[in-house]
Short mmCIF file of C-alpha atoms in Angstrom, two decimals:
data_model
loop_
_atom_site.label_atom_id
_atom_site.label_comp_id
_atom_site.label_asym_id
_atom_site.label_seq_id
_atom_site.Cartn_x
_atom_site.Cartn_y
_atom_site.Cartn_z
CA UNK A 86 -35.03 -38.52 4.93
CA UNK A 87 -33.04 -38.61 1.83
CA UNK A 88 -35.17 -41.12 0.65
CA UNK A 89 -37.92 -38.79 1.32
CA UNK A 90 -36.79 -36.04 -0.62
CA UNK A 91 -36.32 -37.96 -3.98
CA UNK A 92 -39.62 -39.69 -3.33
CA UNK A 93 -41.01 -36.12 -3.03
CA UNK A 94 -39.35 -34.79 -6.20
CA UNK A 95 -40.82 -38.05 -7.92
CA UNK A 96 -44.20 -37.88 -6.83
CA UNK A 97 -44.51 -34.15 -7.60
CA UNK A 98 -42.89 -34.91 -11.08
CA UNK A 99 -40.27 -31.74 -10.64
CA UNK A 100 -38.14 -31.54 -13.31
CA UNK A 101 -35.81 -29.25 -11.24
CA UNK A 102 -34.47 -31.99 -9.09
CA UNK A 103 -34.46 -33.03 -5.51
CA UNK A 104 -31.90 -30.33 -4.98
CA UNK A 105 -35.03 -27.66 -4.92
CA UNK A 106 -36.78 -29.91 -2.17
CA UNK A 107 -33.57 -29.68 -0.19
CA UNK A 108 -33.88 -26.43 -0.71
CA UNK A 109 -37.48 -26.05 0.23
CA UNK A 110 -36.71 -27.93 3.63
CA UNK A 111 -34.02 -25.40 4.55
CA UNK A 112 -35.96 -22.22 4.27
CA UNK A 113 -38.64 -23.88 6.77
CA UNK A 114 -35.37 -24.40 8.70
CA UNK A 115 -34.24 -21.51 8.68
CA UNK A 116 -37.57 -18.90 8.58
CA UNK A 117 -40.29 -20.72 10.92
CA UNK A 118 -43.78 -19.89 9.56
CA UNK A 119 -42.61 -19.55 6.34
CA UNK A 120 -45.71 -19.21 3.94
CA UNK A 121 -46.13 -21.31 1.05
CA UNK A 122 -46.10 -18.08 -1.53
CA UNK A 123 -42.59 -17.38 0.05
CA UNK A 124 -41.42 -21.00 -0.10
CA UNK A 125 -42.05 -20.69 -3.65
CA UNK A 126 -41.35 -17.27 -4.28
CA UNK A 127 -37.44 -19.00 -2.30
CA UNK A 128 -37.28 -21.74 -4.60
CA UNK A 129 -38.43 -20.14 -8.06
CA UNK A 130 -41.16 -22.63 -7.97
CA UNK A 131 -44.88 -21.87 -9.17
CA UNK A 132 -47.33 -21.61 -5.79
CA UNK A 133 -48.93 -24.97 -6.89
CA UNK A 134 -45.64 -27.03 -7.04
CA UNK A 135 -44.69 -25.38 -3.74
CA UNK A 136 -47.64 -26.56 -2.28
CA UNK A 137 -47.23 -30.22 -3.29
CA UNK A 138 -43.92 -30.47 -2.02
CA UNK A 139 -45.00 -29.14 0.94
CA UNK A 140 -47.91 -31.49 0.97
CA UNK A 141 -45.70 -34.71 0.59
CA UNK A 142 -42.99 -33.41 3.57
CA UNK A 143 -45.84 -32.79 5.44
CA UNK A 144 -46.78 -36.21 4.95
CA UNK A 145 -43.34 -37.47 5.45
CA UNK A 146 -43.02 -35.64 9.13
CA UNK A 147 -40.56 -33.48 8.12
CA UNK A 148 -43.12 -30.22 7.49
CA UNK A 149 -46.19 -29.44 9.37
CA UNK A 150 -48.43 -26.73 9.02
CA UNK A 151 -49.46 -24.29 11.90
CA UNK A 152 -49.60 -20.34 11.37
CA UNK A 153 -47.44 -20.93 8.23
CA UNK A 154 -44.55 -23.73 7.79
CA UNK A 155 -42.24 -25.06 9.95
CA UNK A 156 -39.92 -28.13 10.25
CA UNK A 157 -41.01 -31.01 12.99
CA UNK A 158 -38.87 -32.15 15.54
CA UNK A 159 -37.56 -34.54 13.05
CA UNK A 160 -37.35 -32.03 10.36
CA UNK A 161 -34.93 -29.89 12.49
CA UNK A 162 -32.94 -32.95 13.28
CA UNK A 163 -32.32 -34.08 10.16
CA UNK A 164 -31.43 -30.07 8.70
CA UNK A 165 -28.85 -30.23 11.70
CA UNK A 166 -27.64 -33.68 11.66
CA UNK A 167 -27.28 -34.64 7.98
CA UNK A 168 -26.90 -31.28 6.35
CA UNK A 169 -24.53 -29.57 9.32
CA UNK A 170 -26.56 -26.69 10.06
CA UNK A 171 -26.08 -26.72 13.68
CA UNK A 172 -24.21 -24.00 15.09
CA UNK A 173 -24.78 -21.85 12.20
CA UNK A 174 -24.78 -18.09 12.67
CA UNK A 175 -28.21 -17.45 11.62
CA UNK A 176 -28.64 -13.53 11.56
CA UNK A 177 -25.05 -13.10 9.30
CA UNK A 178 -26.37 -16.16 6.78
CA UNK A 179 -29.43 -14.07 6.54
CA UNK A 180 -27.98 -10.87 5.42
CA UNK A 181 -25.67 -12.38 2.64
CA UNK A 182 -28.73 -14.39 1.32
CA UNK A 183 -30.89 -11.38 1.22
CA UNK A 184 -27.57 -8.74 -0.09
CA UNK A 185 -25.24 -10.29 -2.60
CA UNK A 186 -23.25 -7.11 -1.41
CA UNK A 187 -23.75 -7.54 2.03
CA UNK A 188 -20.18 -9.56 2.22
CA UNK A 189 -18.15 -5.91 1.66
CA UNK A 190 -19.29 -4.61 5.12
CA UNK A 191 -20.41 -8.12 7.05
CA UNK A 192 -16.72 -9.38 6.20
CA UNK A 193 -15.04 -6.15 5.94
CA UNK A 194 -12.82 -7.11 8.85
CA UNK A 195 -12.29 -10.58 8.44
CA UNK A 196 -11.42 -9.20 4.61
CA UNK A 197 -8.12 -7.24 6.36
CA UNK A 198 -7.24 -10.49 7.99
CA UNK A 199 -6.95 -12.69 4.62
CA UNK A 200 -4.61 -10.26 2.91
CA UNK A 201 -1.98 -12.36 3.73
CA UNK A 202 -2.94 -15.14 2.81
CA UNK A 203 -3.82 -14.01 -0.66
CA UNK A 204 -0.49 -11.85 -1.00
CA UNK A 205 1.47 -14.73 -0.02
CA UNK A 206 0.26 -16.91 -3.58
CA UNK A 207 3.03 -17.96 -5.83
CA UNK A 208 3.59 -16.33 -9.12
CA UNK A 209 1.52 -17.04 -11.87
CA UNK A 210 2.83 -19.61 -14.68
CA UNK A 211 1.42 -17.54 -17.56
CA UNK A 212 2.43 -20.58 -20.13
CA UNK A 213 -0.97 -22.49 -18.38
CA UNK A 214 -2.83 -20.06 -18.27
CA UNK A 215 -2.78 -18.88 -14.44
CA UNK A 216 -4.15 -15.31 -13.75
CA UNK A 217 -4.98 -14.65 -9.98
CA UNK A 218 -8.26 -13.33 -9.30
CA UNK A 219 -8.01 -10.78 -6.62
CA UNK A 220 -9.38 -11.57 -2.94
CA UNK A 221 -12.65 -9.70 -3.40
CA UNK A 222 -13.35 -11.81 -6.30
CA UNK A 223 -12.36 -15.33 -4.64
CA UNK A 224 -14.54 -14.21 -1.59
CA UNK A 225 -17.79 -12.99 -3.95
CA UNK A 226 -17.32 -16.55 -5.18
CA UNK A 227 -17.64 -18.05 -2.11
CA UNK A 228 -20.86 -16.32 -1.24
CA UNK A 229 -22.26 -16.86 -4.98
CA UNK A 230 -21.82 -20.97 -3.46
CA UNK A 231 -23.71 -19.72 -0.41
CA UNK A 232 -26.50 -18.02 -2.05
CA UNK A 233 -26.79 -20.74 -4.39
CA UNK A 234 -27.43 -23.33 -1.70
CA UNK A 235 -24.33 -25.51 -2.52
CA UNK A 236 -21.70 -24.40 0.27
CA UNK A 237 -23.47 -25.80 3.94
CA UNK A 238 -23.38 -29.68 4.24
CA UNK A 239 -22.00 -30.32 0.42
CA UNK A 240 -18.81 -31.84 -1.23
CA UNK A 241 -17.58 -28.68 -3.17
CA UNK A 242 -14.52 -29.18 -6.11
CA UNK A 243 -12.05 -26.46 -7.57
CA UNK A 244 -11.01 -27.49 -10.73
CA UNK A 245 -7.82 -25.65 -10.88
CA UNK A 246 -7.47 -22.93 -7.88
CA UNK A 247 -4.82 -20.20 -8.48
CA UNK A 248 -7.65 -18.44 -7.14
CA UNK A 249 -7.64 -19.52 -3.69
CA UNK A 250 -11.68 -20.21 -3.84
CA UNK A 251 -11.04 -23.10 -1.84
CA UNK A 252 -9.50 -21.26 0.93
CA UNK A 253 -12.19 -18.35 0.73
CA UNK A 254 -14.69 -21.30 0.62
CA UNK A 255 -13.33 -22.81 4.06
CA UNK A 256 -12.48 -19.12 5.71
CA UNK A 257 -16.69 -17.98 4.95
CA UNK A 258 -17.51 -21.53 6.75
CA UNK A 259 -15.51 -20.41 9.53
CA UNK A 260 -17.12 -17.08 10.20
CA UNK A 261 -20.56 -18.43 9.50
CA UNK A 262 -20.08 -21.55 12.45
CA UNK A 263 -18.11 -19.50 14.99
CA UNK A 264 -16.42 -21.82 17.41
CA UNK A 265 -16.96 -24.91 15.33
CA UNK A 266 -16.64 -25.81 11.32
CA UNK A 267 -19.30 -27.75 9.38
CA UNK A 268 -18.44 -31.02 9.78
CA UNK A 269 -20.65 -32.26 6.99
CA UNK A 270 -18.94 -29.90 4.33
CA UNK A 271 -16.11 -31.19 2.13
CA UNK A 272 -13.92 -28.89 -0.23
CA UNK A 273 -11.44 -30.92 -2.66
CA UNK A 274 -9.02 -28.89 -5.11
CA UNK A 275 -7.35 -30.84 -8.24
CA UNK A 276 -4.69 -28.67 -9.79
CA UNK A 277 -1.35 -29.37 -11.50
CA UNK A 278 0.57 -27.16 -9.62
CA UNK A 279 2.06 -28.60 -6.77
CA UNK A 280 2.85 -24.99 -5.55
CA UNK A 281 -0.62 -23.84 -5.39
CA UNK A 282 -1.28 -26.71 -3.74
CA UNK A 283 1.12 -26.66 -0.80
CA UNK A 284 0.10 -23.30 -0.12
CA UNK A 285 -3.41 -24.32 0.20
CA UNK A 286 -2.73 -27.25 2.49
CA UNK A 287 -0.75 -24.71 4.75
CA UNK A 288 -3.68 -22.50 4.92
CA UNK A 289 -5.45 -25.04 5.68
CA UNK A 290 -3.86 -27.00 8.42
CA UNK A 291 -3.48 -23.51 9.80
CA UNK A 292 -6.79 -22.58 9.73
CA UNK A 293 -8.17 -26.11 10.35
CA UNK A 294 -10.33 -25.87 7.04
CA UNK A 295 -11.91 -28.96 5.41
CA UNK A 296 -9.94 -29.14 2.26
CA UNK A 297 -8.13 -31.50 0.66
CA UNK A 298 -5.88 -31.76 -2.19
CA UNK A 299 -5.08 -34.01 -5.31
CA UNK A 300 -2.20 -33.55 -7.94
CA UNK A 301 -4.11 -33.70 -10.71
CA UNK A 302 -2.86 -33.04 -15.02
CA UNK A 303 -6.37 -32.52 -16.42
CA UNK A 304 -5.48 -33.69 -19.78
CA UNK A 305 -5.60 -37.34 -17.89
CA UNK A 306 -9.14 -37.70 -16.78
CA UNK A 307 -9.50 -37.15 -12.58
CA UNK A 308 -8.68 -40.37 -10.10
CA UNK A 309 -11.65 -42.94 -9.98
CA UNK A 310 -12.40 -42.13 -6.13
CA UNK A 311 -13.36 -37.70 -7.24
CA UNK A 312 -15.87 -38.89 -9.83
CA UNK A 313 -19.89 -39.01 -8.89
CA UNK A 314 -18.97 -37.35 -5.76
CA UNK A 315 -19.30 -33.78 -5.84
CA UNK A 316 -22.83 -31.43 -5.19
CA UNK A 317 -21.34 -28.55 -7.21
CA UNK A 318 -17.77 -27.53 -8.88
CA UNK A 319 -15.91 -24.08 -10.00
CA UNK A 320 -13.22 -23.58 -12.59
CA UNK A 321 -11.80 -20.80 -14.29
CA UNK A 322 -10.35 -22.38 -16.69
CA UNK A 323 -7.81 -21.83 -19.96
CA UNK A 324 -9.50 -19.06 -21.82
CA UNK A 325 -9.83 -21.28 -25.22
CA UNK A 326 -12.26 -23.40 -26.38
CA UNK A 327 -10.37 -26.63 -25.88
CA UNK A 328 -9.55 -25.12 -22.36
CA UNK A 329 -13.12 -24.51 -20.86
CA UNK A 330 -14.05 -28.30 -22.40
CA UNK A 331 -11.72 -29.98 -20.56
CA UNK A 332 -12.12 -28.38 -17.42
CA UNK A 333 -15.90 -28.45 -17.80
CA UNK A 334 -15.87 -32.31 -18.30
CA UNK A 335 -13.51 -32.96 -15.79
CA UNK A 336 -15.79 -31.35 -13.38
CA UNK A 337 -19.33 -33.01 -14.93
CA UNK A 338 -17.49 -36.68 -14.31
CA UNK A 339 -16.92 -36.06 -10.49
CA UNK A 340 -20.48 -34.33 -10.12
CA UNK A 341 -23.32 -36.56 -8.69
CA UNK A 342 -25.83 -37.64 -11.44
CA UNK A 343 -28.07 -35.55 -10.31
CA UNK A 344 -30.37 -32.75 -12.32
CA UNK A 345 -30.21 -29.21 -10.74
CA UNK A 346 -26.29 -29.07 -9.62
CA UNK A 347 -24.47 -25.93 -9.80
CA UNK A 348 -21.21 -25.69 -12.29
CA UNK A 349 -19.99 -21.69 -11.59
CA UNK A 350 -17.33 -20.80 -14.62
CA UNK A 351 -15.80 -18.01 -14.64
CA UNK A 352 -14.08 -17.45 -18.05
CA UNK A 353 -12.98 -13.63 -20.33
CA UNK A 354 -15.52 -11.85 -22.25
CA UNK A 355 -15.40 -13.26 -25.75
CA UNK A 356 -16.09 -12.12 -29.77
CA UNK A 357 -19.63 -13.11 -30.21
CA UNK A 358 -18.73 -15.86 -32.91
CA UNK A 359 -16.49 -17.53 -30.01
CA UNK A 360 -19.51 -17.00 -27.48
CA UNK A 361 -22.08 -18.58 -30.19
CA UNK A 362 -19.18 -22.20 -30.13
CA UNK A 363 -18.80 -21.32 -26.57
CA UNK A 364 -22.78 -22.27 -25.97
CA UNK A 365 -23.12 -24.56 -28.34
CA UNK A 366 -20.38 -26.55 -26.44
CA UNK A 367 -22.44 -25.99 -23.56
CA UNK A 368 -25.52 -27.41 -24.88
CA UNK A 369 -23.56 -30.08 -26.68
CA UNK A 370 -22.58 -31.40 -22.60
CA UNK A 371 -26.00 -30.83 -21.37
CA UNK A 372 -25.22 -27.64 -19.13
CA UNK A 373 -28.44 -24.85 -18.60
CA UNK A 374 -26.98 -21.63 -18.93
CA UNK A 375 -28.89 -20.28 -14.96
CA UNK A 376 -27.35 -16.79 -14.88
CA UNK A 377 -24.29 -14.78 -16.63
CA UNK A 378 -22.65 -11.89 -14.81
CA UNK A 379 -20.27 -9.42 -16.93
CA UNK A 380 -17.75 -8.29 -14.92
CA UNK A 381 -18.11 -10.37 -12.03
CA UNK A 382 -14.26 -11.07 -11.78
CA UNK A 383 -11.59 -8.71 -11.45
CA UNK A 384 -7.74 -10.19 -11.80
CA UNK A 385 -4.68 -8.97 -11.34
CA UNK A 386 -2.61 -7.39 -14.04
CA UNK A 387 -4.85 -9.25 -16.47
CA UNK A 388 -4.11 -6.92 -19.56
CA UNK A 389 -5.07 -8.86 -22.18
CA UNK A 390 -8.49 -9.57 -20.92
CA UNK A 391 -9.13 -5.92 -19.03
CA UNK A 392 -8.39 -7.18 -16.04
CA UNK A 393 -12.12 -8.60 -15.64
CA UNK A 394 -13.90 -11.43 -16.43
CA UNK A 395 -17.82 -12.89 -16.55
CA UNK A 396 -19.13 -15.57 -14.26
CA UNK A 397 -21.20 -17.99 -15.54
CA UNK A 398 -23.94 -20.54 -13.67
CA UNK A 399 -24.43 -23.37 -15.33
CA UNK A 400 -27.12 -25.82 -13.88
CA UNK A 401 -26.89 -29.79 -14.92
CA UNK A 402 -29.65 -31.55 -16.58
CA UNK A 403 -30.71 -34.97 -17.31
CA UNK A 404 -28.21 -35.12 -20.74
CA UNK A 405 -25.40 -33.75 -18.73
CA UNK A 406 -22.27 -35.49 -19.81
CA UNK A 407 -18.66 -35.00 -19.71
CA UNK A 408 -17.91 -33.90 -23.92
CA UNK A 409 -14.29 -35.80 -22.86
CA UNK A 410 -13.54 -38.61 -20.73
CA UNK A 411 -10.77 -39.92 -22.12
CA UNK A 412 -7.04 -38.48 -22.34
CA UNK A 413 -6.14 -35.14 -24.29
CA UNK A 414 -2.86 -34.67 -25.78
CA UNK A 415 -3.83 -31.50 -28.26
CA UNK A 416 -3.78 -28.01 -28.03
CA UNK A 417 -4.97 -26.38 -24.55
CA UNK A 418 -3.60 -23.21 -23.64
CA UNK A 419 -3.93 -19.84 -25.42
CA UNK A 420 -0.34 -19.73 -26.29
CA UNK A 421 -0.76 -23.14 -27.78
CA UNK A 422 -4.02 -22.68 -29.51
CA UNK A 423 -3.36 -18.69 -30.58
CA UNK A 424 0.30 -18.80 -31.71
CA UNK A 425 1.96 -16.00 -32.07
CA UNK A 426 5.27 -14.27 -32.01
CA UNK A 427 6.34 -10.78 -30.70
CA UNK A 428 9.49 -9.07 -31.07
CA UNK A 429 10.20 -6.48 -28.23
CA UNK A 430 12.89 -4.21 -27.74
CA UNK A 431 14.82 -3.45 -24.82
CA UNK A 432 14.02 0.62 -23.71
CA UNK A 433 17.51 0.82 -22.62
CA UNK A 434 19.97 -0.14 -25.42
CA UNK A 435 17.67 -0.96 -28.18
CA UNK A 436 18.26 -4.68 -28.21
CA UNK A 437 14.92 -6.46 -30.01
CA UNK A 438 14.00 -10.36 -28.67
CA UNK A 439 11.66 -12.52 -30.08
CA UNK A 440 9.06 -13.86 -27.82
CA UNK A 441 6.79 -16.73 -28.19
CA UNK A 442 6.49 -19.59 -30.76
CA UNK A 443 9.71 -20.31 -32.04
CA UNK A 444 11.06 -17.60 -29.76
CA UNK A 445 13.69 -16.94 -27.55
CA UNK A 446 11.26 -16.70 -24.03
CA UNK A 447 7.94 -17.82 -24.19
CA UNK A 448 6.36 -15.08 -22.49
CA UNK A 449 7.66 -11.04 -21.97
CA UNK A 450 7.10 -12.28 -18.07
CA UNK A 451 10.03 -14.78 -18.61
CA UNK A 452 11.83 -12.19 -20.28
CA UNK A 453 11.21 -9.53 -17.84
CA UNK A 454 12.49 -12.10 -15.11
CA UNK A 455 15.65 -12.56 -17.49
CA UNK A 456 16.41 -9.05 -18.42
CA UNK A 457 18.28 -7.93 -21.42
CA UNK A 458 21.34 -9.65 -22.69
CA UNK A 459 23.30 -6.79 -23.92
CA UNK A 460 22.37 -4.41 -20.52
CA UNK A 461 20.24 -6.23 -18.57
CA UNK A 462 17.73 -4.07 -18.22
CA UNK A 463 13.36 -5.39 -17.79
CA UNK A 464 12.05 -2.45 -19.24
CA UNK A 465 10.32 -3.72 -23.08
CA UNK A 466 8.01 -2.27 -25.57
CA UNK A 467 6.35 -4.26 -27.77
CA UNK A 468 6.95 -3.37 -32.15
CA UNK A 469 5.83 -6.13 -33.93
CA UNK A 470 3.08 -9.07 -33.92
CA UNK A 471 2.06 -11.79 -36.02
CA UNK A 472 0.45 -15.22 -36.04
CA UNK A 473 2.67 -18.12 -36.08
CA UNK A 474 0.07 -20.17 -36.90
CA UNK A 475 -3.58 -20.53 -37.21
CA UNK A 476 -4.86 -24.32 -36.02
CA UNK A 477 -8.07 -25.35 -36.33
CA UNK A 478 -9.89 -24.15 -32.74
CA UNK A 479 -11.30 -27.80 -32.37
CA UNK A 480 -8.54 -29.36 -33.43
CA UNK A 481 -7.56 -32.55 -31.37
CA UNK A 482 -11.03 -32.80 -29.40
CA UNK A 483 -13.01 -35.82 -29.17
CA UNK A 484 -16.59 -34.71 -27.84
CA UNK A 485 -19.02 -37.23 -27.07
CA UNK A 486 -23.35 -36.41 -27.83
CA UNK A 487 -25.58 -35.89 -25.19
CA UNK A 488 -27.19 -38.82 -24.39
CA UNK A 489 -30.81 -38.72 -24.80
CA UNK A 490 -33.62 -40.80 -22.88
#
């Protein structure tokens, strides 16, 4: 049947990629006597390309036609079998498809029940960058996946997962196959941070989810056996230019080569001159920009970015390519890349401490955790900042063209 499907997307020409036939196949799966105005109206295809998918299924004995669509015998098999739909709870998969709301009250309780396990993360390392997204957030995320036909049946990859979207991933599986899991679904994180990690392995040996875990330093490109692998990857990564770069072309090397495949960043509202490098970087690796929602993540004390952030989905192409693949020693992180130094002063006895480059902590949050030499006090205020240093924003990058047919 797979065969089918990129024999369909040939014939038809589609430029979108067999991942629209799969597509296709699914809503005749799941909404028996689908019409072919629906189908496409589903699918974002125009009526006529609907109908010649529809035509070549058909002619495949996947599809037949009798008071609208529906799958064959066959067709149903292979939705269940191959793609792990069986078991699924239908009637709660339709109302987070049709609401991308719907989650707030269809989850609400299940929502009181992961508390914990979000509560429970270890602190953030603000020296790389980590920020934790709250559990609303990591749980919309999860649902975005859903509704963008890349969580049931496919290999799903966190590039870097402070936010637990992994877990929320595996927990929204659970409550949409009640009694059983998808067996066909795979969810891999690769982070740095062993801690992260290990609490993401307990959660899910606890919760008998499907996800595993690799120790990963993304400046080193990602083990041989996570590349060409994946259907569809999020990161939220370092909020610089050299940050969202690497991450992004880390997560293009372990996607299949396929056109169509869903990359959902989630990164801070920007200047407009960084956004304008931001999507020429994207066009530069061969990423369609699908959708961009402001707003769409909310962190936790997040100060310096309001607390909220915009998700991005990207969609791959046929010049999608990784604009790094080999090692990266330069500048990463915002502390690296915008260098600064801050003196603060202790709102007890006075005492001022430099922070940052050159400093005496490297962040006010190491600081705070040390408290004040002369009284020992973790009460600061901030007087005085300044640049350390101004390096080039691409310095130390090695991007690669698109390749072109």
């Amino acid at each position: 049947m797979r065969n089918i499907i990129e024999t369909a997307s040939a014939n038809v020409r589609l430029e979108e990629g067999p991942h629209v036939i799969e597509q296709l196949l699914i809503e005749c799966y799941l909404r028996p006597g689908i019409s072919t105005k629906e189908m496409a109206r589903k699918t974002m295809l125009p009526v006529p390309v609907a109908t010649a998918i529809k035509k070549e299924l058909i002619k495949a004995g996947a599809l037949k036609q009798d008071r609208g669509v529906h799958c064959t015998f066959a067709g149903n098999d292979y939705v269940e079998r191959e793609w792990g739909y069986i078991g699924l709870d239908k009637e709660l998969y339709h109302k987070l498809m049709a609401d991308g709301m719907a989650w707030k009250s269809e989850l609400a309780e299940l929502l009181l029940e992961w508390n914990d396990v979000f509560h429970a993360r270890p602190q953030v390392n603000v020296q790389i960058d980590q920020s934790k997204c709250t559990m609303e957030t990591s749980v919309k995320r999860a649902v975005l996946c859903l509704r963008e036909h890349s969580l049931i049946g496919k290999q799903v990859l966190c590039v870097g997962d402070d936010d637990l979207v992994s877990v929320s991933l595996g927990l929204l599986l659970k409550r949409l196959f009640p009694g059983r899991s998808s067996p066909k679904t795979g969810i891999h994180v690769v982070d740095v941070d062993e801690r992260f990690l290990q609490h993401i392995r307990d959660i899910a040996e606890r919760e008998d989810l499907p996800i595993t875990c690799h120790t990963a330093d993304l400046r080193q490109p990602l083990p041989a056996q996570l590349h060409g692998r994946f259907d569809c990857f999020f990161t939220d990564p370092p909020y610089t230019l050299q940050g969202m770069s690497l991450f992004l072309s880390r997560g293009i090397g372990a996607l299949k080569r396929r056109k169509g495949l869903p990359v959902f960043l989630s990164f801070a509202h920007k200047s407009p001159g960084f956004t304008l490098n931001m999507q020429q970087e994207l066009v530069r690796m061969g990423l369609m920009v699908k959708e961009i929602t402001p707003h769409f993540n909310e962190y936790e004390g997040a100060q310096m970015i309001g607390n909220r952030g915009q998700m991005l989905v990207l969609k791959t192409t046929e010049h999608t390519t990784p604009g790094l693949t080999d090692g990266y020693e330069g500048e990463l992180y915002t502390g690296e890349v915008n260098r600064t130094q801050r003196v603060y002063r202790c709102k007890q006895c006075g005492e001022a401490v430099l922070v940052g480059q050159d400093g005496d902590f490297g962040t006010i949050e190491q600081l705070k955790r040390r408290g004040c030499s002369g009284c020992g006090s973790s009460a600061f205020e901030l007087i005085e900042r300044k640049p350390a240093s101004r390096p080039d924003e691409r310095k130390g990058i090695s991007f690669k063209k698109p390749r072109t047919k």
